[in-house]
PDB file of C-alpha atoms and ligand atoms in Angstrom:
ATOM      1  CA  MET A 164      -8.710  -8.431  62.299  1.00 50.00           C
ATOM      2  CA  SER A 165      -6.174  -8.114  59.565  1.00 52.00           C
ATOM      3  CA  CYS A 166      -6.018  -8.445  55.854  1.00 46.00           C
ATOM      4  CA  ALA A 167      -3.476 -10.829  54.387  1.00 42.00           C
ATOM      5  CA  ASP A 168      -2.000  -8.051  52.281  1.00 43.00           C
ATOM      6  CA  GLU A 169      -1.391  -5.717  55.210  1.00 46.00           C
ATOM      7  CA  SER A 170       1.965  -4.825  56.668  1.00 50.00           C
ATOM      8  CA  ASP A 171       4.539  -7.567  57.147  1.00 55.00           C
ATOM      9  CA  GLU A 172       6.702  -5.416  59.389  1.00 64.00           C
ATOM     10  CA  HIS A 173       7.581  -6.837  62.729  1.00 76.00           C
ATOM     11  CA  TRP A 174       5.104  -6.397  65.538  1.00 91.00           C
ATOM     12  CA  SER A 175       3.961  -8.626  68.324  1.00 92.00           C
ATOM     13  CA  TYR A 176       1.090  -9.301  70.677  1.00 93.00           C
ATOM     14  CA  ASP A 177       3.558  -9.014  73.581  1.00 91.00           C
ATOM     15  CA  ASN A 178       3.591  -5.210  73.399  1.00 91.00           C
ATOM     16  CA  PRO A 179       0.504  -3.792  71.648  1.00 94.00           C
ATOM     17  CA  SER A 180       0.933  -0.465  73.459  1.00 94.00           C
ATOM     18  CA  THR A 181       4.040   0.204  71.342  1.00 94.00           C
ATOM     19  CA  TRP A 182       2.291  -0.335  68.006  1.00 95.00           C
ATOM     20  CA  PRO A 183       1.683   3.438  67.510  1.00 95.00           C
ATOM     21  CA  ASP A 184       5.466   3.979  67.507  1.00 93.00           C
ATOM     22  CA  HIS A 185       5.682   2.298  64.116  1.00 92.00           C
ATOM     23  CA  PHE A 186       2.055   2.429  62.992  1.00 95.00           C
ATOM     24  CA  PRO A 187       0.667   5.924  63.700  1.00 95.00           C
ATOM     25  CA  ALA A 188      -2.935   4.950  62.957  1.00 97.00           C
ATOM     26  CA  ALA A 189      -2.809   2.612  65.968  1.00 97.00           C
ATOM     27  CA  GLY A 190      -2.777   5.715  68.171  1.00 96.00           C
ATOM     28  CA  GLY A 191      -5.938   7.139  66.580  1.00 97.00           C
ATOM     29  CA  SER A 192      -9.219   7.903  68.309  1.00 98.00           C
ATOM     30  CA  CYS A 193     -11.387   5.311  66.499  1.00 98.00           C
ATOM     31  CA  GLN A 194      -9.511   2.086  67.183  1.00 98.00           C
ATOM     32  CA  SER A 195     -10.695  -1.505  67.627  1.00 98.00           C
ATOM     33  CA  PRO A 196     -11.447  -3.619  69.510  1.00 98.00           C
ATOM     34  CA  ILE A 197     -13.674  -1.972  72.129  1.00 98.00           C
ATOM     35  CA  ASN A 198     -15.697  -2.922  75.158  1.00 98.00           C
ATOM     36  CA  VAL A 199     -19.350  -2.688  74.095  1.00 98.00           C
ATOM     37  CA  VAL A 200     -21.467  -1.377  76.965  1.00 97.00           C
ATOM     38  CA  SER A 201     -24.866  -2.698  75.971  1.00 94.00           C
ATOM     39  CA  SER A 202     -26.816  -0.212  78.092  1.00 95.00           C
ATOM     40  CA  GLU A 203     -25.187   2.660  76.193  1.00 96.00           C
ATOM     41  CA  THR A 204     -25.918   1.358  72.702  1.00 97.00           C
ATOM     42  CA  VAL A 205     -28.388   3.103  70.394  1.00 97.00           C
ATOM     43  CA  PRO A 206     -31.197   0.969  68.889  1.00 96.00           C
ATOM     44  CA  GLN A 207     -31.258   0.962  65.101  1.00 95.00           C
ATOM     45  CA  GLN A 208     -33.324  -0.907  62.542  1.00 94.00           C
ATOM     46  CA  TYR A 209     -31.148  -2.581  59.940  1.00 94.00           C
ATOM     47  CA  PRO A 210     -32.343  -4.732  57.047  1.00 92.00           C
ATOM     48  CA  PRO A 211     -31.285  -8.395  57.248  1.00 91.00           C
ATOM     49  CA  PHE A 212     -27.854  -9.448  56.049  1.00 94.00           C
ATOM     50  CA  VAL A 213     -27.764 -11.126  52.651  1.00 94.00           C
ATOM     51  CA  PHE A 214     -25.070 -13.753  51.989  1.00 95.00           C
ATOM     52  CA  SER A 215     -24.273 -14.793  48.423  1.00 96.00           C
ATOM     53  CA  PRO A 216     -25.454 -18.265  47.289  1.00 95.00           C
ATOM     54  CA  ASP A 217     -21.862 -19.567  47.303  1.00 94.00           C
ATOM     55  CA  TYR A 218     -21.747 -18.923  51.045  1.00 94.00           C
ATOM     56  CA  MET A 219     -24.138 -21.864  51.416  1.00 93.00           C
ATOM     57  CA  GLY A 220     -21.924 -24.498  49.779  1.00 92.00           C
ATOM     58  CA  LEU A 221     -18.495 -25.979  50.439  1.00 93.00           C
ATOM     59  CA  THR A 222     -15.584 -23.583  49.996  1.00 94.00           C
ATOM     60  CA  LEU A 223     -11.995 -24.660  49.338  1.00 93.00           C
ATOM     61  CA  LEU A 224      -9.703 -22.487  51.429  1.00 95.00           C
ATOM     62  CA  THR A 225      -5.984 -22.162  52.031  1.00 96.00           C
ATOM     63  CA  LEU A 226      -4.942 -21.608  55.647  1.00 97.00           C
ATOM     64  CA  THR A 227      -1.667 -19.716  56.132  1.00 96.00           C
ATOM     65  CA  ASN A 228       0.379 -19.159  59.283  1.00 95.00           C
ATOM     66  CA  ASN A 229       1.425 -15.544  58.629  1.00 92.00           C
ATOM     67  CA  GLY A 230       3.348 -15.215  61.873  1.00 91.00           C
ATOM     68  CA  HIS A 231       0.566 -13.365  63.656  1.00 91.00           C
ATOM     69  CA  GLN A 232      -2.452 -15.576  63.045  1.00 92.00           C
ATOM     70  CA  VAL A 233      -3.802 -18.274  60.747  1.00 95.00           C
ATOM     71  CA  ALA A 234      -5.710 -16.667  57.885  1.00 95.00           C
ATOM     72  CA  ALA A 235      -8.106 -18.561  55.641  1.00 96.00           C
ATOM     73  CA  THR A 236      -8.271 -17.282  52.068  1.00 96.00           C
ATOM     74  CA  LEU A 237      -9.941 -18.642  48.960  1.00 95.00           C
ATOM     75  CA  LYS A 238      -7.856 -21.378  47.364  1.00 91.00           C
ATOM     76  CA  LYS A 239      -6.520 -20.272  44.012  1.00 80.00           C
ATOM     77  CA  ASP A 240      -7.541 -22.973  41.575  1.00 71.00           C
ATOM     78  CA  ALA A 241      -4.943 -22.869  38.798  1.00 67.00           C
ATOM     79  CA  GLU A 242      -6.775 -25.299  36.530  1.00 63.00           C
ATOM     80  CA  SER A 243     -10.327 -24.096  36.465  1.00 61.00           C
ATOM     81  CA  LYS A 244      -9.575 -20.506  37.516  1.00 67.00           C
ATOM     82  CA  THR A 245     -12.928 -20.553  39.235  1.00 75.00           C
ATOM     83  CA  GLN A 246     -13.461 -19.420  42.769  1.00 81.00           C
ATOM     84  CA  PRO A 247     -16.616 -19.282  44.814  1.00 86.00           C
ATOM     85  CA  ASP A 248     -18.170 -15.831  44.823  1.00 91.00           C
ATOM     86  CA  LEU A 249     -18.509 -15.001  48.508  1.00 95.00           C
ATOM     87  CA  TRP A 250     -20.065 -11.627  49.223  1.00 97.00           C
ATOM     88  CA  ILE A 251     -22.411  -9.966  51.686  1.00 96.00           C
ATOM     89  CA  THR A 252     -24.788  -7.046  51.565  1.00 96.00           C
ATOM     90  CA  GLY A 253     -27.674  -5.750  53.670  1.00 95.00           C
ATOM     91  CA  GLY A 254     -27.299  -5.386  57.408  1.00 95.00           C
ATOM     92  CA  GLY A 255     -26.889  -1.633  56.959  1.00 95.00           C
ATOM     93  CA  LEU A 256     -23.970  -2.015  54.550  1.00 96.00           C
ATOM     94  CA  MET A 257     -24.325   0.451  51.718  1.00 92.00           C
ATOM     95  CA  ASP A 258     -23.051  -1.836  48.994  1.00 95.00           C
ATOM     96  CA  THR A 259     -21.677  -5.310  48.305  1.00 97.00           C
ATOM     97  CA  PHE A 260     -18.589  -6.444  50.201  1.00 98.00           C
ATOM     98  CA  HIS A 261     -16.470  -9.369  49.008  1.00 97.00           C
ATOM     99  CA  PHE A 262     -14.787 -11.986  51.188  1.00 97.00           C
ATOM    100  CA  VAL A 263     -11.073 -11.413  51.848  1.00 97.00           C
ATOM    101  CA  ASN A 264     -10.246 -13.819  54.676  1.00 97.00           C
ATOM    102  CA  PHE A 265     -11.347 -15.188  57.996  1.00 96.00           C
ATOM    103  CA  HIS A 266      -9.227 -15.894  61.053  1.00 96.00           C
ATOM    104  CA  LEU A 267      -9.528 -16.584  64.753  1.00 95.00           C
ATOM    105  CA  HIS A 268      -8.214 -14.706  67.781  1.00 96.00           C
ATOM    106  CA  TRP A 269      -7.590 -16.629  70.999  1.00 95.00           C
ATOM    107  CA  GLY A 270      -5.780 -16.433  74.339  1.00 94.00           C
ATOM    108  CA  ARG A 271      -3.699 -18.565  76.637  1.00 91.00           C
ATOM    109  CA  GLY A 272      -6.726 -19.701  78.647  1.00 89.00           C
ATOM    110  CA  ASP A 273     -10.502 -19.708  78.435  1.00 89.00           C
ATOM    111  CA  ARG A 274     -10.932 -16.399  80.273  1.00 91.00           C
ATOM    112  CA  HIS A 275      -9.183 -14.361  77.569  1.00 92.00           C
ATOM    113  CA  GLY A 276      -8.919 -14.486  73.821  1.00 95.00           C
ATOM    114  CA  SER A 277     -11.664 -12.381  72.315  1.00 97.00           C
ATOM    115  CA  GLU A 278     -10.755  -8.905  71.110  1.00 98.00           C
ATOM    116  CA  HIS A 279     -14.143  -7.275  71.730  1.00 98.00           C
ATOM    117  CA  GLU A 280     -15.657  -7.341  75.185  1.00 98.00           C
ATOM    118  CA  ILE A 281     -19.363  -7.150  75.973  1.00 97.00           C
ATOM    119  CA  ASP A 282     -20.110  -5.295  79.218  1.00 97.00           C
ATOM    120  CA  GLY A 283     -16.556  -5.986  80.313  1.00 97.00           C
ATOM    121  CA  ASN A 284     -16.793  -9.712  79.637  1.00 97.00           C
ATOM    122  CA  MET A 285     -14.062 -11.386  77.607  1.00 97.00           C
ATOM    123  CA  PHE A 286     -14.616 -14.599  75.684  1.00 97.00           C
ATOM    124  CA  PRO A 287     -12.202 -17.460  74.869  1.00 96.00           C
ATOM    125  CA  ALA A 288     -12.011 -16.650  71.156  1.00 96.00           C
ATOM    126  CA  GLU A 289     -13.304 -14.332  68.448  1.00 97.00           C
ATOM    127  CA  ALA A 290     -13.549 -14.950  64.705  1.00 96.00           C
ATOM    128  CA  HIS A 291     -13.292 -12.190  62.119  1.00 97.00           C
ATOM    129  CA  VAL A 292     -14.597 -12.526  58.592  1.00 97.00           C
ATOM    130  CA  VAL A 293     -13.091  -9.710  56.551  1.00 98.00           C
ATOM    131  CA  HIS A 294     -14.888  -8.304  53.512  1.00 98.00           C
ATOM    132  CA  LYS A 295     -13.938  -5.479  51.193  1.00 98.00           C
ATOM    133  CA  ASN A 296     -15.909  -3.160  48.941  1.00 97.00           C
ATOM    134  CA  ASN A 297     -13.965  -3.386  45.700  1.00 95.00           C
ATOM    135  CA  LYS A 298     -15.249  -0.001  44.524  1.00 96.00           C
ATOM    136  CA  THR A 299     -14.550   2.122  47.599  1.00 96.00           C
ATOM    137  CA  GLY A 300     -11.876   0.024  49.297  1.00 96.00           C
ATOM    138  CA  GLU A 301     -13.937   0.076  52.501  1.00 97.00           C
ATOM    139  CA  THR A 302     -13.551  -2.875  54.863  1.00 98.00           C
ATOM    140  CA  ALA A 303     -16.431  -4.533  56.730  1.00 98.00           C
ATOM    141  CA  VAL A 304     -15.685  -7.192  59.343  1.00 98.00           C
ATOM    142  CA  LEU A 305     -18.145  -9.669  60.823  1.00 97.00           C
ATOM    143  CA  GLY A 306     -17.112 -10.617  64.354  1.00 97.00           C
ATOM    144  CA  PHE A 307     -18.251 -13.751  66.186  1.00 96.00           C
ATOM    145  CA  LEU A 308     -17.599 -14.480  69.851  1.00 96.00           C
ATOM    146  CA  PHE A 309     -17.118 -17.985  71.231  1.00 95.00           C
ATOM    147  CA  ASP A 310     -18.117 -19.934  74.315  1.00 95.00           C
ATOM    148  CA  ILE A 311     -16.486 -23.132  75.529  1.00 95.00           C
ATOM    149  CA  THR A 312     -18.688 -26.199  75.367  1.00 93.00           C
ATOM    150  CA  ASN A 313     -17.831 -29.517  76.993  1.00 91.00           C
ATOM    151  CA  SER A 314     -20.112 -31.467  74.691  1.00 91.00           C
ATOM    152  CA  PRO A 315     -18.724 -32.571  71.305  1.00 88.00           C
ATOM    153  CA  ASP A 316     -22.317 -32.694  70.061  1.00 89.00           C
ATOM    154  CA  GLU A 317     -22.729 -28.979  70.659  1.00 89.00           C
ATOM    155  CA  GLU A 318     -19.520 -27.884  69.011  1.00 88.00           C
ATOM    156  CA  ASN A 319     -19.697 -26.146  65.662  1.00 89.00           C
ATOM    157  CA  ALA A 320     -18.088 -28.877  63.518  1.00 91.00           C
ATOM    158  CA  GLN A 321     -16.718 -26.400  60.978  1.00 94.00           C
ATOM    159  CA  TRP A 322     -14.537 -24.751  63.625  1.00 93.00           C
ATOM    160  CA  LYS A 323     -13.152 -28.177  64.475  1.00 93.00           C
ATOM    161  CA  VAL A 324     -12.149 -28.485  60.821  1.00 94.00           C
ATOM    162  CA  TYR A 325     -10.428 -25.093  61.024  1.00 95.00           C
ATOM    163  CA  SER A 326      -8.605 -25.690  64.308  1.00 94.00           C
ATOM    164  CA  THR A 327      -7.502 -29.195  63.325  1.00 94.00           C
ATOM    165  CA  ALA A 328      -6.082 -27.982  60.004  1.00 96.00           C
ATOM    166  CA  ALA A 329      -4.624 -24.767  61.466  1.00 95.00           C
ATOM    167  CA  SER A 330      -2.856 -26.635  64.248  1.00 94.00           C
ATOM    168  CA  THR A 331      -0.604 -28.337  61.654  1.00 95.00           C
ATOM    169  CA  LEU A 332       0.875 -24.971  60.601  1.00 96.00           C
ATOM    170  CA  ILE A 333       3.793 -25.011  63.004  1.00 94.00           C
ATOM    171  CA  ASN A 334       6.099 -22.658  61.111  1.00 94.00           C
ATOM    172  CA  ILE A 335       5.548 -19.181  59.720  1.00 93.00           C
ATOM    173  CA  GLY A 336       4.630 -19.474  56.057  1.00 95.00           C
ATOM    174  CA  ASP A 337       3.192 -22.976  56.375  1.00 96.00           C
ATOM    175  CA  THR A 338      -0.044 -23.506  54.453  1.00 96.00           C
ATOM    176  CA  VAL A 339      -2.694 -26.204  54.287  1.00 97.00           C
ATOM    177  CA  ASP A 340      -5.889 -26.499  52.258  1.00 95.00           C
ATOM    178  CA  CYS A 341      -9.228 -27.382  53.781  1.00 94.00           C
ATOM    179  CA  THR A 342     -12.879 -27.406  52.790  1.00 95.00           C
ATOM    180  CA  ILE A 343     -15.353 -25.534  54.930  1.00 95.00           C
ATOM    181  CA  ASN A 344     -19.066 -24.816  54.763  1.00 95.00           C
ATOM    182  CA  MET A 345     -19.044 -21.091  55.438  1.00 94.00           C
ATOM    183  CA  SER A 346     -22.735 -20.809  56.264  1.00 93.00           C
ATOM    184  CA  GLN A 347     -22.378 -23.496  58.940  1.00 93.00           C
ATOM    185  CA  LEU A 348     -19.113 -21.983  60.151  1.00 93.00           C
ATOM    186  CA  LEU A 349     -20.867 -18.695  60.809  1.00 91.00           C
ATOM    187  CA  ASN A 350     -24.246 -20.202  61.633  1.00 84.00           C
ATOM    188  CA  ILE A 351     -25.800 -17.677  59.303  1.00 75.00           C
ATOM    189  CA  GLU A 352     -29.224 -16.596  60.383  1.00 76.00           C
ATOM    190  CA  ASP A 353     -30.868 -13.435  61.573  1.00 68.00           C
ATOM    191  CA  LYS A 354     -28.989 -12.574  64.714  1.00 79.00           C
ATOM    192  CA  GLN A 355     -28.738  -9.534  66.869  1.00 91.00           C
ATOM    193  CA  PHE A 356     -25.577  -7.531  66.442  1.00 96.00           C
ATOM    194  CA  PHE A 357     -23.717  -4.406  67.431  1.00 97.00           C
ATOM    195  CA  ARG A 358     -22.453  -1.943  64.813  1.00 98.00           C
ATOM    196  CA  TYR A 359     -19.774   0.693  65.060  1.00 98.00           C
ATOM    197  CA  ILE A 360     -16.927   2.238  63.091  1.00 98.00           C
ATOM    198  CA  GLY A 361     -13.446   1.213  64.190  1.00 98.00           C
ATOM    199  CA  SER A 362     -10.159  -0.049  62.809  1.00 98.00           C
ATOM    200  CA  LEU A 363      -8.137  -3.071  61.823  1.00 97.00           C
ATOM    201  CA  THR A 364      -7.037  -4.705  65.082  1.00 97.00           C
ATOM    202  CA  THR A 365      -3.595  -5.552  63.694  1.00 96.00           C
ATOM    203  CA  PRO A 366      -0.999  -3.101  62.373  1.00 95.00           C
ATOM    204  CA  PRO A 367      -1.303  -0.816  60.516  1.00 95.00           C
ATOM    205  CA  CYS A 368      -4.612  -0.494  62.450  1.00 97.00           C
ATOM    206  CA  THR A 369      -6.194   1.554  59.667  1.00 97.00           C
ATOM    207  CA  GLU A 370      -9.457   3.237  60.696  1.00 98.00           C
ATOM    208  CA  GLY A 371     -12.795   3.432  58.875  1.00 97.00           C
ATOM    209  CA  VAL A 372     -13.653  -0.254  59.294  1.00 98.00           C
ATOM    210  CA  ILE A 373     -17.371  -1.110  59.559  1.00 98.00           C
ATOM    211  CA  TRP A 374     -17.706  -3.535  62.469  1.00 98.00           C
ATOM    212  CA  THR A 375     -20.523  -5.993  63.102  1.00 97.00           C
ATOM    213  CA  ILE A 376     -20.320  -7.981  66.338  1.00 97.00           C
ATOM    214  CA  PHE A 377     -22.900 -10.752  66.539  1.00 95.00           C
ATOM    215  CA  MET A 378     -24.448 -11.558  69.879  1.00 91.00           C
ATOM    216  CA  ASP A 379     -25.086 -15.317  69.626  1.00 89.00           C
ATOM    217  CA  ASN A 380     -21.851 -16.998  70.618  1.00 91.00           C
ATOM    218  CA  ILE A 381     -20.411 -19.973  68.729  1.00 93.00           C
ATOM    219  CA  PRO A 382     -19.681 -23.115  70.812  1.00 93.00           C
ATOM    220  CA  ILE A 383     -16.185 -24.616  70.595  1.00 94.00           C
ATOM    221  CA  LEU A 384     -14.445 -27.393  72.527  1.00 94.00           C
ATOM    222  CA  GLU A 385     -11.592 -26.336  74.788  1.00 94.00           C
ATOM    223  CA  GLN A 386      -9.420 -29.078  73.301  1.00 93.00           C
ATOM    224  CA  ASP A 387      -9.715 -27.471  69.869  1.00 93.00           C
ATOM    225  CA  LEU A 388      -8.522 -24.122  71.203  1.00 94.00           C
ATOM    226  CA  ASN A 389      -5.750 -26.009  73.015  1.00 94.00           C
ATOM    227  CA  LEU A 390      -4.607 -27.409  69.659  1.00 92.00           C
ATOM    228  CA  LEU A 391      -4.022 -23.839  68.494  1.00 93.00           C
ATOM    229  CA  ARG A 392      -2.503 -22.632  71.763  1.00 93.00           C
ATOM    230  CA  THR A 393      -0.070 -25.533  71.894  1.00 91.00           C
ATOM    231  CA  ASN A 394       0.966 -25.801  68.268  1.00 90.00           C
ATOM    232  CA  ILE A 395       0.707 -22.308  66.777  1.00 89.00           C
ATOM    233  CA  MET A 396       0.565 -19.232  69.006  1.00 85.00           C
ATOM    234  CA  ARG A 397      -0.425 -18.813  72.601  1.00 84.00           C
ATOM    235  CA  LYS A 398      -1.993 -15.372  72.509  1.00 87.00           C
ATOM    236  CA  VAL A 399      -3.507 -13.673  69.487  1.00 93.00           C
ATOM    237  CA  TYR A 400      -5.574 -10.670  70.505  1.00 95.00           C
ATOM    238  CA  ARG A 401      -5.307  -6.905  70.971  1.00 97.00           C
ATOM    239  CA  PRO A 402      -6.709  -5.387  74.179  1.00 96.00           C
ATOM    240  CA  VAL A 403      -9.714  -3.059  74.036  1.00 97.00           C
ATOM    241  CA  GLN A 404      -9.205   0.573  72.973  1.00 98.00           C
ATOM    242  CA  PRO A 405     -11.008   3.743  74.106  1.00 97.00           C
ATOM    243  CA  ILE A 406     -14.460   4.255  72.577  1.00 97.00           C
ATOM    244  CA  ASN A 407     -14.067   8.064  72.806  1.00 97.00           C
ATOM    245  CA  ASP A 408     -17.124   9.769  71.323  1.00 95.00           C
ATOM    246  CA  ARG A 409     -18.222   6.933  69.060  1.00 98.00           C
ATOM    247  CA  VAL A 410     -21.801   5.684  68.983  1.00 98.00           C
ATOM    248  CA  ILE A 411     -22.393   1.915  69.152  1.00 98.00           C
ATOM    249  CA  TYR A 412     -25.623   0.778  67.511  1.00 98.00           C
ATOM    250  CA  LYS A 413     -27.611  -2.334  68.324  1.00 96.00           C
ATOM    251  CA  ASN A 414     -29.927  -3.763  65.715  1.00 93.00           C
ATOM    252  CA  GLN A 415     -33.578  -4.091  66.547  1.00 82.00           C
ATOM    253  CA  VAL A 416     -35.041  -7.433  65.540  1.00 74.00           C
ATOM    254  CA  ASN A 417     -38.749  -7.199  64.795  1.00 60.00           C
TER     255      ASN A 417
HETATM  256 ZN1   ZN B 293      -9.052 -10.161  63.458  1.00 92.47          ZN
END
């Protein structure tokens, strides 16, 4: 994941192993993404996630090609100066975390593209919804893995909206506005998830990020990922990093 206000210095997905040369945190011991080995996770009871009421309605977003990915941020409405109030709490988060951006990671083909792996399995894409605690500065990211579906009826329509709009952003700095129902985008409901402490997955790869990786994959059509691969970037993911001595928790659904 990345935040839109993070480093603009040059780096590329062609050589992630060199990131620590310029971004020391990237060589740390608590980096993301990781391969989650489900048999080694520790069961934990977390309260349900709570999404703010504005998560349930339509949200006007600006998509930006920042040279590394296409980030969706809240559209700044100059006239009304009102913005939807998107925040989350619960789910083991100690406080309220406010929406910063969401973006998608993908690969050249359907066998790669996710950043996190589950039991060594990669997925064709992974979405990150970045939230920040405005009091502590802590970052919490919700991660969603994708599966390819061949049936347009099964596809999550909100991701079609995203990929169609994002695929028009040919050049770095290009922006486009689009309206998305965030609750449908994320298919918000009580889902099982993994929890661990890691890092931003883009430079500067700052650690201390609270990660939530949901286990119910989101269906997307291959042709929508192809729109992104063809028009924007071919490969947008960091390989998995060592877990070291970190504990990965798995929520227990009663
Ligand atoms: Zn990300």
